[in-house]
Short mmCIF file of C-alpha atoms and ligand atoms in Angstrom, two decimals:
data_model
loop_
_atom_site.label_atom_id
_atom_site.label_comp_id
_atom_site.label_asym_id
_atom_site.label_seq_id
_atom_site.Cartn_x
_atom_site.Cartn_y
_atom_site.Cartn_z
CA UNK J 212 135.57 90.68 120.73
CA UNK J 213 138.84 90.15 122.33
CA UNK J 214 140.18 87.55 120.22
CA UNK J 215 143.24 89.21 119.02
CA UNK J 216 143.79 90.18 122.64
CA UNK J 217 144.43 87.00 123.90
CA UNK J 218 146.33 85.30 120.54
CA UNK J 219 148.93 88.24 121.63
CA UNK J 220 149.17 87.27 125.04
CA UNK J 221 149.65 83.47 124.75
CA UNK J 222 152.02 84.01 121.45
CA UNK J 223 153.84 86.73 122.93
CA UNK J 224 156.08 84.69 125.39
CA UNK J 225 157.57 81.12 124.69
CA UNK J 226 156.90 79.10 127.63
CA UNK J 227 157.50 75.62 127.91
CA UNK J 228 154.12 73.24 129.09
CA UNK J 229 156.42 71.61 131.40
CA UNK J 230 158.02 74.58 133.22
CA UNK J 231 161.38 73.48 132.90
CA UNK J 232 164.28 74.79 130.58
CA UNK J 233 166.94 72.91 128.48
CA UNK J 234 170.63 72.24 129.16
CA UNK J 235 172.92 72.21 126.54
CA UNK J 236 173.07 68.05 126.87
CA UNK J 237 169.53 68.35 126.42
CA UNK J 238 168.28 66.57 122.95
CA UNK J 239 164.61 67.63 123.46
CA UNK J 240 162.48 68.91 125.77
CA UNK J 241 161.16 66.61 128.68
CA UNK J 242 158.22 64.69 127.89
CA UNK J 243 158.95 64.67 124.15
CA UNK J 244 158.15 60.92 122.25
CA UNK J 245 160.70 59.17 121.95
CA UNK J 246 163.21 60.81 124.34
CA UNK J 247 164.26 59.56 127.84
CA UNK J 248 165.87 60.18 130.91
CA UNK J 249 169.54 59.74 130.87
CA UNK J 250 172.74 59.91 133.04
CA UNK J 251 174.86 62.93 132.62
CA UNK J 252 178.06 61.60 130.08
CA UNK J 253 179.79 64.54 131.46
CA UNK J 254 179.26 64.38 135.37
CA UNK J 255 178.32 60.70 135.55
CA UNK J 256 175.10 61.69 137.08
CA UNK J 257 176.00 63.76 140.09
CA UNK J 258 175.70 66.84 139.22
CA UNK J 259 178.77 68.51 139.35
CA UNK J 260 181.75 68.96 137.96
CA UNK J 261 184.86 70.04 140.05
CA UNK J 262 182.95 71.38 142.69
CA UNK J 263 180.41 73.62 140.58
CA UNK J 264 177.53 72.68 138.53
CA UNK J 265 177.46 70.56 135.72
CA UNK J 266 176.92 72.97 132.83
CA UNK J 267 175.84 69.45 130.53
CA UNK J 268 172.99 68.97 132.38
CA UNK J 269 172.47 72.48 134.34
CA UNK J 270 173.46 70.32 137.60
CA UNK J 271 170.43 67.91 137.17
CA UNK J 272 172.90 64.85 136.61
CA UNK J 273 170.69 63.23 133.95
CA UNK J 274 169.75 64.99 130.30
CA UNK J 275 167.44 64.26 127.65
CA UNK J 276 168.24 61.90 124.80
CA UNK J 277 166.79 60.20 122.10
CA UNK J 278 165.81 56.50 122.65
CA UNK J 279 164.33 56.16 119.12
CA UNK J 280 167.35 54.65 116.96
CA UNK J 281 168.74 51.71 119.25
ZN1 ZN S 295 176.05 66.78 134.08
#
């Protein structure tokens, strides 16, 4: 029937299950095994930087890092 239909429409866009996007101190998407919560190296956690949002962490204060190797 409409199979083709609908492969185009879920393969068309790249959206994450989760809803949220990565920062640059992002190592992997949140949610992915083996990855944790961690504080911001570059704004210590709050946030910002010199008044304007951390651009590590998108202003979240914590990124995504691997927990695997320690
Ligand atoms: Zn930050």
């Amino acid at each position: 029937m409409t199979q083709k239909q609908r492969e185009k429409r879920n393969g068309g866009l790249r959206v994450r299950a989760s809803g949220q996007s990565l920062n640059p101190g992002d190592e992997a998407a949140p949610g992915t095994p083996g990855t944790g919560e961690d504080i911001c190296p570059q704004c210590q956690g709050s946030g910002r930087i010199d008044g304007a949002a951390c651009p590590n962490c998108g202003g979240r204060g914590t990124i995504i890092r691997g927990i695997g190797g320690a």
